[in-house]
Short mmCIF file of C-alpha atoms in Angstrom, two decimals:
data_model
loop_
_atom_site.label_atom_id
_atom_site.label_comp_id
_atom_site.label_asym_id
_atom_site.label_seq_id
_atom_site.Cartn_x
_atom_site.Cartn_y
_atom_site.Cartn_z
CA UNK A 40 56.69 -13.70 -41.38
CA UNK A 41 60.03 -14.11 -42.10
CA UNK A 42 61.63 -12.23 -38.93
CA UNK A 43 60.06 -15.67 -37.88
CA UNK A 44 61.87 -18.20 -39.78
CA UNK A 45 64.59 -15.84 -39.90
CA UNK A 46 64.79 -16.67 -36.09
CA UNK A 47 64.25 -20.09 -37.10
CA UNK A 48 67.28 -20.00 -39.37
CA UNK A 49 69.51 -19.08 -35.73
CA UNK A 50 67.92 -21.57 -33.68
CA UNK A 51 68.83 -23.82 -36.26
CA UNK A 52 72.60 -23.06 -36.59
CA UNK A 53 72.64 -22.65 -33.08
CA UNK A 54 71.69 -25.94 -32.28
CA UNK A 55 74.10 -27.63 -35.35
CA UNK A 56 76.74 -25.83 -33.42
CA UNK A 57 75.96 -27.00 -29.50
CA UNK A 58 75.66 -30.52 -31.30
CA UNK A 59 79.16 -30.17 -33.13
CA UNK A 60 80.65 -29.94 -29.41
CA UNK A 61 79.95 -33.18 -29.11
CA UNK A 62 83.27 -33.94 -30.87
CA UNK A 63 86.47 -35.14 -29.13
CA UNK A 64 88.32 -32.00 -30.15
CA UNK A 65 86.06 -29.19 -29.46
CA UNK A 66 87.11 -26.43 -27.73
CA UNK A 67 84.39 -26.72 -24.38
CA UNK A 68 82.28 -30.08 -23.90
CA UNK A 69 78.73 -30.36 -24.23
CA UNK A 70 76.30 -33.21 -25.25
CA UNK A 71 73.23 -32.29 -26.78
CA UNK A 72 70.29 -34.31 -25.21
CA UNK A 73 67.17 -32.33 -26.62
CA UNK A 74 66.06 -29.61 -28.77
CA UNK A 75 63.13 -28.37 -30.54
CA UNK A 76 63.88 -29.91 -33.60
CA UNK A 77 63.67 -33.42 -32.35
CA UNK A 78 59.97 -32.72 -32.85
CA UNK A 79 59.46 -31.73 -36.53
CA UNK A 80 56.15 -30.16 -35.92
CA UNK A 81 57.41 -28.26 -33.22
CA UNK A 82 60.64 -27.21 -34.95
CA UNK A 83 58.36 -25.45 -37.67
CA UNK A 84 56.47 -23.64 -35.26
CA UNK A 85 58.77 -20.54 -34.12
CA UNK A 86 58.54 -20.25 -29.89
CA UNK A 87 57.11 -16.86 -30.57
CA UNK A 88 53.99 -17.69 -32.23
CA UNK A 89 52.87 -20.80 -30.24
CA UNK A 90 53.46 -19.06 -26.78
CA UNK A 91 55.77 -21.23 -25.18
CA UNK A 92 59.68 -20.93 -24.93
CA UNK A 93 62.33 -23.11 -27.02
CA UNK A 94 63.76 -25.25 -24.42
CA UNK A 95 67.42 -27.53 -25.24
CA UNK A 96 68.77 -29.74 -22.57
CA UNK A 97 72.34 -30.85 -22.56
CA UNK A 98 75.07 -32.26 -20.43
CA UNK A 99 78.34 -30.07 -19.61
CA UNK A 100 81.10 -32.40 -19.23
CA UNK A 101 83.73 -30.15 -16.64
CA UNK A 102 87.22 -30.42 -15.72
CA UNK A 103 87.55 -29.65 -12.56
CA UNK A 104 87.53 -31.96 -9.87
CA UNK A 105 85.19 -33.53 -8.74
CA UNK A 106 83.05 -32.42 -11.11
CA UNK A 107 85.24 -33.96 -13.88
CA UNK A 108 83.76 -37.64 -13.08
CA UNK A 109 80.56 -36.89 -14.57
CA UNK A 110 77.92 -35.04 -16.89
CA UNK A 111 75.70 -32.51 -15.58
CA UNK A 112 72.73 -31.34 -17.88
CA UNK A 113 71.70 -28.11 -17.74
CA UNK A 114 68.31 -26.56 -19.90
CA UNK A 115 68.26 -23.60 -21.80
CA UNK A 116 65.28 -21.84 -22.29
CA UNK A 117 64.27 -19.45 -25.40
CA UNK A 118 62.38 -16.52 -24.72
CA UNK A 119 60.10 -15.30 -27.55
CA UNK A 120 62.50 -11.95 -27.64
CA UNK A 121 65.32 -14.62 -28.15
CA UNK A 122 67.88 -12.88 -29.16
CA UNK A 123 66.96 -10.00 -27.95
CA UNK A 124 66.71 -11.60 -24.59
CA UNK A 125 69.08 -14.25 -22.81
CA UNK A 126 68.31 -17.48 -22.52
CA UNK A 127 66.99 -18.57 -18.53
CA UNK A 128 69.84 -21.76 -17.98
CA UNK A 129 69.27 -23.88 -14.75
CA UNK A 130 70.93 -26.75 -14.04
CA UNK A 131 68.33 -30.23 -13.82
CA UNK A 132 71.14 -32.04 -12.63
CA UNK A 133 71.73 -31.47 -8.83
CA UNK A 134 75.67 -30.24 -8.19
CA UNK A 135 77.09 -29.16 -5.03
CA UNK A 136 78.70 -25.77 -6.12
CA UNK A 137 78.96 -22.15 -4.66
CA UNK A 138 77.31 -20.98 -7.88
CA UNK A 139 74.33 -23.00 -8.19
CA UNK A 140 71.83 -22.91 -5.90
CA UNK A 141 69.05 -25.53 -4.78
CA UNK A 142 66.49 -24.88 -7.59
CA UNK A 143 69.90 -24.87 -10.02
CA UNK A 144 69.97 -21.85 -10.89
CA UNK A 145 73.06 -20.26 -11.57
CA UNK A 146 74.60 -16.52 -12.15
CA UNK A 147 76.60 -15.84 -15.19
CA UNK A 148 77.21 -12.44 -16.22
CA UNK A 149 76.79 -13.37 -19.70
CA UNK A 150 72.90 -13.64 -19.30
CA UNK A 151 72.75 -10.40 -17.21
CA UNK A 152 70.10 -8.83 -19.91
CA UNK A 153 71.56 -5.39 -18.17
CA UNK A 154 74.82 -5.74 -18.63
CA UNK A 155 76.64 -7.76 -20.76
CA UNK A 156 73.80 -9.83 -23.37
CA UNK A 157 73.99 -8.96 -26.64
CA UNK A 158 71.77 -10.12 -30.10
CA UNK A 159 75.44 -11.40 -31.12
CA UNK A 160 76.05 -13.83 -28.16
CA UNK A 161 75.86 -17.62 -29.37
CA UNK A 162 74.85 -20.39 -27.28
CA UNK A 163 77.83 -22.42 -27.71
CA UNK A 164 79.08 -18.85 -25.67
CA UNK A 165 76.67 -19.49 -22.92
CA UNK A 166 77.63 -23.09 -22.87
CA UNK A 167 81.45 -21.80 -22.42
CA UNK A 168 80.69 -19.60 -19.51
CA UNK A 169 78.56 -22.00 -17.57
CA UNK A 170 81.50 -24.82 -17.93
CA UNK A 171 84.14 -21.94 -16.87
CA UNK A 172 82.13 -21.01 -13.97
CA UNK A 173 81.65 -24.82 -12.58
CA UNK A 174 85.39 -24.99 -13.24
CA UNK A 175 86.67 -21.63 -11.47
CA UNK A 176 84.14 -20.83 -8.73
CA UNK A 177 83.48 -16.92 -8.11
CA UNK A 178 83.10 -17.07 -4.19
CA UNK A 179 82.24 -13.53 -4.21
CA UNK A 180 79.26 -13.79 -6.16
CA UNK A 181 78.46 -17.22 -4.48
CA UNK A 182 74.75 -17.88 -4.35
CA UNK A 183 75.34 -19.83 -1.60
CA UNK A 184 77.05 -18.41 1.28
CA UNK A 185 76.93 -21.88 3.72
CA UNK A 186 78.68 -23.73 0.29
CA UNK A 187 81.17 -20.79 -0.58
CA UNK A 188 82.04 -20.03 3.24
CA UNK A 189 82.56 -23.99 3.25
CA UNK A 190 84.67 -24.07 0.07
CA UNK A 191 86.83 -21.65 1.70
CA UNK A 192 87.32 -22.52 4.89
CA UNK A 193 86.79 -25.78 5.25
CA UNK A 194 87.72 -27.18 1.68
CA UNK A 195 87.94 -30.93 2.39
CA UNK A 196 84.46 -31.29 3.95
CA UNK A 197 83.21 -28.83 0.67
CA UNK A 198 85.17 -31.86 -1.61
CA UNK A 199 83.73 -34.81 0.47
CA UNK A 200 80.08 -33.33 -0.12
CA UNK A 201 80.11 -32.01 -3.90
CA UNK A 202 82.26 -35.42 -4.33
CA UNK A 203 79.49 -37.37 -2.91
CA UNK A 204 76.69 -35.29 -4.94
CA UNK A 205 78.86 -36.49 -8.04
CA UNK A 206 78.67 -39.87 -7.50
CA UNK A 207 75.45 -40.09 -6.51
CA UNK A 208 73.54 -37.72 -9.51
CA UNK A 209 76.46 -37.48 -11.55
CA UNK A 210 75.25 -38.31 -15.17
CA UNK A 211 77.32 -40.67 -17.79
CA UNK A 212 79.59 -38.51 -19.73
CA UNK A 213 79.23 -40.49 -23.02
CA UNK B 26 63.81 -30.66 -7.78
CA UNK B 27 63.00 -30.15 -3.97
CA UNK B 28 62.01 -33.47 -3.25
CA UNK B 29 65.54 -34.97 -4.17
CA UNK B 30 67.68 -32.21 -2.06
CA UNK B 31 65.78 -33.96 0.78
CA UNK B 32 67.13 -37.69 0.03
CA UNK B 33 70.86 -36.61 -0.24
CA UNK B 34 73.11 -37.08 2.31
CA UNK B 35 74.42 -33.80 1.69
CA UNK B 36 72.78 -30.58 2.59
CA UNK B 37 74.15 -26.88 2.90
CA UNK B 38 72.57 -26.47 6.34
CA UNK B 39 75.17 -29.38 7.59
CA UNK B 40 77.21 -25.82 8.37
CA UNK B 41 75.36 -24.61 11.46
CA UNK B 42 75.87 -21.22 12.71
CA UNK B 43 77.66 -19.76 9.72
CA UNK B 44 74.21 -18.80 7.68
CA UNK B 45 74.67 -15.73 6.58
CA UNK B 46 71.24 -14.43 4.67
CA UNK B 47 73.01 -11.65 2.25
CA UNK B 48 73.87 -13.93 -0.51
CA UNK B 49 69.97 -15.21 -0.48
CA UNK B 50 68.56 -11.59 -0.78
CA UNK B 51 71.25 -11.04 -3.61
CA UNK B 52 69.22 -13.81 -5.46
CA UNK B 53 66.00 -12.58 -4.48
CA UNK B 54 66.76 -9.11 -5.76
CA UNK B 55 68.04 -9.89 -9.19
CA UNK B 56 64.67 -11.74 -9.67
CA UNK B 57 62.26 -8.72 -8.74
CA UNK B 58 64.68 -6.18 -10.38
CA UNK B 59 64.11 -8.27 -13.47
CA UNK B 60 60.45 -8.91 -12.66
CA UNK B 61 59.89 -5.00 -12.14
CA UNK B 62 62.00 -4.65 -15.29
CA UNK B 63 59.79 -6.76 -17.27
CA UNK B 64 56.72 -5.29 -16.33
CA UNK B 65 57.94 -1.50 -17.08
CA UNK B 66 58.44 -2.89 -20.19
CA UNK B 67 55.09 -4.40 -20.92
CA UNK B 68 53.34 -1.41 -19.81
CA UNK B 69 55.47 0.54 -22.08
CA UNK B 70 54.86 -1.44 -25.10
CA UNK B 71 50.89 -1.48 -24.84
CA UNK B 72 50.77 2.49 -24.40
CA UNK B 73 53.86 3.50 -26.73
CA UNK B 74 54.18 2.20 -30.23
CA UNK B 75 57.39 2.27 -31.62
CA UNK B 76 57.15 4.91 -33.62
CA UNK B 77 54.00 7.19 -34.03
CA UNK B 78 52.42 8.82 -36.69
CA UNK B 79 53.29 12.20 -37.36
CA UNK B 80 51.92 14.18 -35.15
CA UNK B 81 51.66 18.19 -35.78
CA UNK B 82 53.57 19.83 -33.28
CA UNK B 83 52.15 21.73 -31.61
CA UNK B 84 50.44 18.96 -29.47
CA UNK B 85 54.19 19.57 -28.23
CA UNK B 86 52.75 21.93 -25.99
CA UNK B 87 50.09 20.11 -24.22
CA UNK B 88 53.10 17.99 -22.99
CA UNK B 89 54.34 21.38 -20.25
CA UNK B 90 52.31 23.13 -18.12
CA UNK B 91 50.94 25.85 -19.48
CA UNK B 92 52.67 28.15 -17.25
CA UNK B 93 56.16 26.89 -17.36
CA UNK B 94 58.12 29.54 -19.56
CA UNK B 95 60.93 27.97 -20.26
CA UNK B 96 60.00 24.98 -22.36
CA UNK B 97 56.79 26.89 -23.98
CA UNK B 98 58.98 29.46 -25.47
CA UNK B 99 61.33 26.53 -26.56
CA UNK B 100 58.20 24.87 -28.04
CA UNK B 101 57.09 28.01 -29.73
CA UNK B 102 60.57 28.66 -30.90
CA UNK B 103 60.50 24.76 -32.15
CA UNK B 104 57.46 25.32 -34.01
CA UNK B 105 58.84 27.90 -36.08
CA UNK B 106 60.98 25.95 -37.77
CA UNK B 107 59.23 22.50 -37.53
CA UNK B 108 55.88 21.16 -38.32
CA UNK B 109 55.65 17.45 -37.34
CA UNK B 110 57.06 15.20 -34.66
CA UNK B 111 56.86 11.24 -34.70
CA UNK B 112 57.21 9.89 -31.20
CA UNK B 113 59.39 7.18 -30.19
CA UNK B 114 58.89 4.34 -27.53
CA UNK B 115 61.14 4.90 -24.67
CA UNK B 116 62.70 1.72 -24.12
CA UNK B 117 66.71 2.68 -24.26
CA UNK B 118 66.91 2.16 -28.42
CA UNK B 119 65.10 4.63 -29.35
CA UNK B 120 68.19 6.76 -31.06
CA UNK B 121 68.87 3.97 -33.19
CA UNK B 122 64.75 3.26 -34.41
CA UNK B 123 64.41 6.80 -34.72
CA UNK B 124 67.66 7.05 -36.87
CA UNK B 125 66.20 3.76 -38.82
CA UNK B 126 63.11 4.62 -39.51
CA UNK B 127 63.85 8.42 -40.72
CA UNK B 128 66.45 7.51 -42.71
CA UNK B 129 64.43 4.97 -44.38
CA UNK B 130 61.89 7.20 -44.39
CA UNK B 131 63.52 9.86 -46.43
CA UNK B 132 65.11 7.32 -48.92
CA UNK B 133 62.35 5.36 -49.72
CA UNK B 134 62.79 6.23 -53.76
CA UNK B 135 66.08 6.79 -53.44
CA UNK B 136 67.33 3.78 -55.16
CA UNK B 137 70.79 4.78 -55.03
CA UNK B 138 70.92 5.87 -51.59
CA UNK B 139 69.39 2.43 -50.88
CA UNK B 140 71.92 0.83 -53.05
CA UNK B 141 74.73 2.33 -51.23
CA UNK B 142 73.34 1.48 -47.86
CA UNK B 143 72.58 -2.19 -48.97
CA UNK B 144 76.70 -2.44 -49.72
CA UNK B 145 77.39 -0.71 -46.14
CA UNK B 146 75.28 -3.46 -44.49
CA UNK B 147 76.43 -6.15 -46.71
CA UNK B 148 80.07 -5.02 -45.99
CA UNK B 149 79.76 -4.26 -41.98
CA UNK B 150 79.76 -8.43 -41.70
CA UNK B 151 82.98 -9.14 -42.71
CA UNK B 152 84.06 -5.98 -41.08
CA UNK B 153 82.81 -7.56 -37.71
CA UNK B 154 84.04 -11.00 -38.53
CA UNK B 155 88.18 -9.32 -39.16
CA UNK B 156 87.60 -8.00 -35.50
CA UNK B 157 86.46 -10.99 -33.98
CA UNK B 158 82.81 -11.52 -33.99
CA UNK B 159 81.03 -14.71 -34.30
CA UNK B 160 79.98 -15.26 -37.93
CA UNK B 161 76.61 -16.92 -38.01
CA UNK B 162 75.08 -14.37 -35.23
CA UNK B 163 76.34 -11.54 -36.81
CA UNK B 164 74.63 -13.11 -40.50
CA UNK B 165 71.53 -13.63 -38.41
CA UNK B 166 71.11 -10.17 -37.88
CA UNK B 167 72.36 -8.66 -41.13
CA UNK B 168 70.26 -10.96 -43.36
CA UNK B 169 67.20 -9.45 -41.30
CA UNK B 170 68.60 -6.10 -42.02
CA UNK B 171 69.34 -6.95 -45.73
CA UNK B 172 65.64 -8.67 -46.30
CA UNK B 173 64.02 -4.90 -44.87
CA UNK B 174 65.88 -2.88 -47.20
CA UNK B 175 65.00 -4.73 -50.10
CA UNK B 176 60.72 -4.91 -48.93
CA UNK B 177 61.46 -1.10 -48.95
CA UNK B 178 63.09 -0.59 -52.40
CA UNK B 179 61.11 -3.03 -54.02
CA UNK B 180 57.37 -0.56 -53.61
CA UNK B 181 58.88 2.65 -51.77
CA UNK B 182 55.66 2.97 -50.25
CA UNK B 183 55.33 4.05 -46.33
CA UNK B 184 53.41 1.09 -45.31
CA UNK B 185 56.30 -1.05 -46.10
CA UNK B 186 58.49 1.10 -44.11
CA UNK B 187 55.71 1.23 -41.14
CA UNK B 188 54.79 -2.84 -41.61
CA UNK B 189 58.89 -3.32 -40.92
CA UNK B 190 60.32 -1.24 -38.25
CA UNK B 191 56.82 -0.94 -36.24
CA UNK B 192 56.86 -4.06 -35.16
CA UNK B 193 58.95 -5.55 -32.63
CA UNK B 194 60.51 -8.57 -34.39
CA UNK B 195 61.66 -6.98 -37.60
CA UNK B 196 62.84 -3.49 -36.09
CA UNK B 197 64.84 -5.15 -33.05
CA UNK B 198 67.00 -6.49 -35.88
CA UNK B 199 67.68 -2.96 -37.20
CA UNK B 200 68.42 -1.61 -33.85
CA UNK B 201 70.96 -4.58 -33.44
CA UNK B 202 72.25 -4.35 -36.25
CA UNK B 203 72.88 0.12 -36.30
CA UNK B 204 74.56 -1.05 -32.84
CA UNK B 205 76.83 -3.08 -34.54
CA UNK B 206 77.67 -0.21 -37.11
CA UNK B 207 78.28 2.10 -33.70
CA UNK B 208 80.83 -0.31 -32.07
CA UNK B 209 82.56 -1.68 -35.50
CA UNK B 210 83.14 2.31 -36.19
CA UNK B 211 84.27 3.01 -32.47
CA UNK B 212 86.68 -0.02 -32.75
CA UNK B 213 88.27 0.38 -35.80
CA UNK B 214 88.64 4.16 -34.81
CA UNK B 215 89.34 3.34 -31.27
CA UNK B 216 92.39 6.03 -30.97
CA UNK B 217 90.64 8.71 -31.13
CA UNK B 218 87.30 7.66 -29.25
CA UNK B 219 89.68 6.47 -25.82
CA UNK B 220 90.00 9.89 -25.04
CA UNK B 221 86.28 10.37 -24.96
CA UNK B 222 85.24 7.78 -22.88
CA UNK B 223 84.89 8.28 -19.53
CA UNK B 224 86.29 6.11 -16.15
CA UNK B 225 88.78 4.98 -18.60
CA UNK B 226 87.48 2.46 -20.11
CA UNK B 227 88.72 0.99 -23.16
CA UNK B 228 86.66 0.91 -26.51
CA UNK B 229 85.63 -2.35 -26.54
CA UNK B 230 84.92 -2.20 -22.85
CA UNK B 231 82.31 0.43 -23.60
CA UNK B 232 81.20 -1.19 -26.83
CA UNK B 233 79.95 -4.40 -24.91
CA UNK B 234 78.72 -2.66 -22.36
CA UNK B 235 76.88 0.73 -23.55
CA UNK B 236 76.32 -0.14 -27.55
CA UNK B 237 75.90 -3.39 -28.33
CA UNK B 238 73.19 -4.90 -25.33
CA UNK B 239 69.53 -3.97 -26.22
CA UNK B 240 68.51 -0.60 -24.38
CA UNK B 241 71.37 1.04 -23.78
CA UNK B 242 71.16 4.49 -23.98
CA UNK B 243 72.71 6.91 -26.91
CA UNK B 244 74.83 9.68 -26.01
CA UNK B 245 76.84 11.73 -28.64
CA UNK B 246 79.74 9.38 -29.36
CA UNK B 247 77.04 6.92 -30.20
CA UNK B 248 75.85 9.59 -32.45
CA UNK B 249 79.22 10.69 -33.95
CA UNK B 250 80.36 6.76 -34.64
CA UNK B 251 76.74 5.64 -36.21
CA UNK B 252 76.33 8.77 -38.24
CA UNK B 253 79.87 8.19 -39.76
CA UNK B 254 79.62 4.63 -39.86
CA UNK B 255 76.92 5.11 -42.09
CA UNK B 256 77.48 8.48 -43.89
CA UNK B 257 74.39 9.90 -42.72
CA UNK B 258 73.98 13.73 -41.73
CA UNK B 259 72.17 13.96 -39.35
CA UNK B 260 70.80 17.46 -36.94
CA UNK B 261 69.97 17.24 -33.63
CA UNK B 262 67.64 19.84 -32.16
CA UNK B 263 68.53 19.94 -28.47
CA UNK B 264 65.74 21.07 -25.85
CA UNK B 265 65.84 21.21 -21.90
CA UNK B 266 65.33 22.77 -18.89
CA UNK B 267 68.51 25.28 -19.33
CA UNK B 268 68.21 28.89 -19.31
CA UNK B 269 68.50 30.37 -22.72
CA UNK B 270 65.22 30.22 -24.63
CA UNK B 271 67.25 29.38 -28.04
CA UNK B 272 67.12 25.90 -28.97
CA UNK B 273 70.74 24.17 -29.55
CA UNK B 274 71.19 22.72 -32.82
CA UNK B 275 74.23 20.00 -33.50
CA UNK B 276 74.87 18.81 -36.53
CA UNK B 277 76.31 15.63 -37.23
CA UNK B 278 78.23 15.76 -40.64
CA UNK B 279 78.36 12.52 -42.52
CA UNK B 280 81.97 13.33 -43.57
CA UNK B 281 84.47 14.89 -41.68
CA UNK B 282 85.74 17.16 -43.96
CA UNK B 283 82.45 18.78 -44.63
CA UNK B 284 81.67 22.72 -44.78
CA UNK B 285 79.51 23.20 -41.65
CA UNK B 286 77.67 25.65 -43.89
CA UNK B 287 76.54 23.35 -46.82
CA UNK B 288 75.23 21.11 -44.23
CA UNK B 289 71.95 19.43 -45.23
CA UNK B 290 70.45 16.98 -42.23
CA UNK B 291 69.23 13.73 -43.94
CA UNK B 292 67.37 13.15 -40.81
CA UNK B 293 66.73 15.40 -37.54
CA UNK B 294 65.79 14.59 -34.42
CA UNK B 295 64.46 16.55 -31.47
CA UNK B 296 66.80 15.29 -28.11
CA UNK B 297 64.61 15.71 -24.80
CA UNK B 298 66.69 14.31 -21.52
CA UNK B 299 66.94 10.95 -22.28
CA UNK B 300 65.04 10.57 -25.36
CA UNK B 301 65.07 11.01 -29.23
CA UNK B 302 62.25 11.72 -31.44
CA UNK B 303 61.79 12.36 -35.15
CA UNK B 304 61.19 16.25 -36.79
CA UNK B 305 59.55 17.42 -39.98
CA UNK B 306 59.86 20.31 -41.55
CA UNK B 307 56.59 19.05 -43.19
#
């Protein structure tokens, strides 16, 4: 079917483009670690028709301190109404962050499939919102309160504990 | 994931006393919202297809109790002028599958028609690209759009048409893509469409938020924008619970400096609260 392997054709490009962030000048930092088409049987099997969701894992790289000293990955997962349907993103990397809570997950508007997803949205656009949110923390839509009433009231004890989280599961940023 | 919370030295409950539980049930909630979501939407999809058969009308009436007036004498008066109804699913796009499928429908040896809507569709991608939009997703959807069009002019027959925009994969990419036509029209005509939006919101506010996401519903600036976009007349037969037993009737002009009274509907739909299904005169 070719609505297939025409949704083959955007996983494709998609991932080509999360790899091209890879590159010292792109415009948000991301390091592919694993997609479906590191298997090539997999890759020519679309998620829809073999049941079970495309998932990519990569590392965001952010700029904020302290997350700045190291590589978090995060996985993406394809549902078979991709794009019709957001991707779920969790981080696997354990971060210290009012926006991420203990399982990893996280909230980004972007993937509200109420609101604000759209067929058109890339993934190099879910990438960008997931870096932007590490780097400017929405208190009010914390998922943590005990973190976000930490991080503002009591912001060097919040930086001595996600600091600590960084060095300790903080992943190479090369 | 659990396991290695417990062997950091850092945990949230170091902050004793300040646990406030809102923020957890906020989480909670979004998951069963989209939990009861999903499910709603798998029940809907084994009992509706996306678009019916035709269906003679007057099944219509079976739908209202026998004894309610109102919409019986709307039915009757429905029936007059109308022989066949397709049924849509009810899943928020059903304006634009509906708008799809009997356009298609009516054009299906057409070639010209099909032609001309081929170049629209070709066209609306670089149209989308000048105003910002990401190429490659955009071309992901159009060459969808573009591959259905030409399984339809290539054997004109209805099982084509029924084989592509019945099923989910191939006629989400049509829905996409008419959305696309709705908010490329509202932007580029954004002027005039401000003053029609409500709360204030700016074009491509509304465009991101009630055109261009999956399942949004249609109201009649949706209409107005897609219907131009496209150059598609298109009648509306409008039935509900109000008073007067005469059915409204809008008509959509593809043009906009078109005599109302030359008007011929390429397509008409029957507009219940909330929903949009096809009508046959036979």
């Amino acid at each position: 079917m070719s609505a297939s392997s025409g949704s083959n054709k955007r996983l494709m490009t998609e991932i080509t483009k999360l790899s091209a962030l890879a590159a010292p000048d792109s415009s948000v930092k991301f390091l592919l670690d694993k997609s479906p088409l590191d298997d090539p049987a997999a890759g020519s099997r679309p998620g829809a028709s073999s049941g079970t969701p495309h998932v990519i894992l990569g590392r965001i790289l952010p700029s904020s301190s302290p997350y700045s000293q190291a590589a978090f990955q995060i996985e993406m997962k394809l549902p078979a109404e991709f794009p019709f349907k957001p991707p779920e993103v969790a981080f696997v990397t354990h971060i210290y962050h009012p926006n991420v809570d203990d399982k990893g997950k996280i909230c980004v508007d972007l993937l509200n499939s109420n609101d604000a997803w759209k067929p058109t949205t890339s993934l190099v656009d879910v990438v960008k919102a997931v870096v932007d949110l590490i780097d400017h923390p929405k208190i009010d839509h914390a998922l943590n309160a005990d973190i976000a009433n930490e991080y503002t009231n009591n912001r060097a004890e919040f930086d001595r504990k996600a600091s600590a989280l960084v060095k300790e599961k903080g992943l190479s940023r090369k | 994931m659990a396991t290695e919370h417990e062997q950091t030295s850092v945990s949230a409950n170091d902050n004793i006393g300040t646990a406030d539980t809102s923020y957890r049930h906020h989480d909670i909630d979004l998951d069963l919202q989209t939990q009861q979501q999903n499910q709603i939407e798998t029940e809907v999809a084994l009992t509706q297809p996306l678009i019916s058969e035709k269906i003679p009308l007057v099944q219509l009436q079976n739908e209202y109790a026998s004894d309610d007036k109102i919409y019986q004498d709307k039915v009757s008066e429905l029936i007059k002028r109308y022989k066949y109804i397709r049924r849509t699913r009810r899943d928020g796009n059903c304006f634009y599958r509906a708008f799809a499928f009997g356009y298609l429908e009516r054009n299906l040896n057409n070639q010209n028609e099909l032609e001309r809507f081929r170049q629209l569709t070709n066209d609306l991608k670089d149209q989308l690209v000048k105003l910002g939009y990401l190429e490659f997703t955009v071309e992901d959807v159009r060459d969808i759009v573009l591959e259905i069009i030409d399984n339809i002019r290539k054997d004109g027959s209805e099982t084509t048409l029924i084989e592509n925009l019945c099923s989910s994969n191939y006629s989400d990419y049509v829905v996409a893509y008419l959305r696309l036509f709705t908010s490329a029209y509202l932007q580029i005509n954004r002027e005039f469409f401000e003053n029609f939006i409500e709360d204030g919101k700016s074009v491509k506010l509304f465009c991101n938020t009630e055109v261009e996401p999956m399942a949004r519903e249609s109201d009649n600036i949706h209409i107005i924008a897609l219907t131009k976009a496209a150059g598609v007349p298109l009648r509306v037969i409008y039935m509900d619970r109000s008073e007067q037993s005469t059915l409204t009737t809008h008509d959509f002009a593809a043009h906009d400096d078109e005599p109302s009274e030359t008007f011929q509907p390429m397509i008409t739909m029957l507009y219940r609260p909330g929903h949009y299904d096809l009508l046959y005169e036979d």
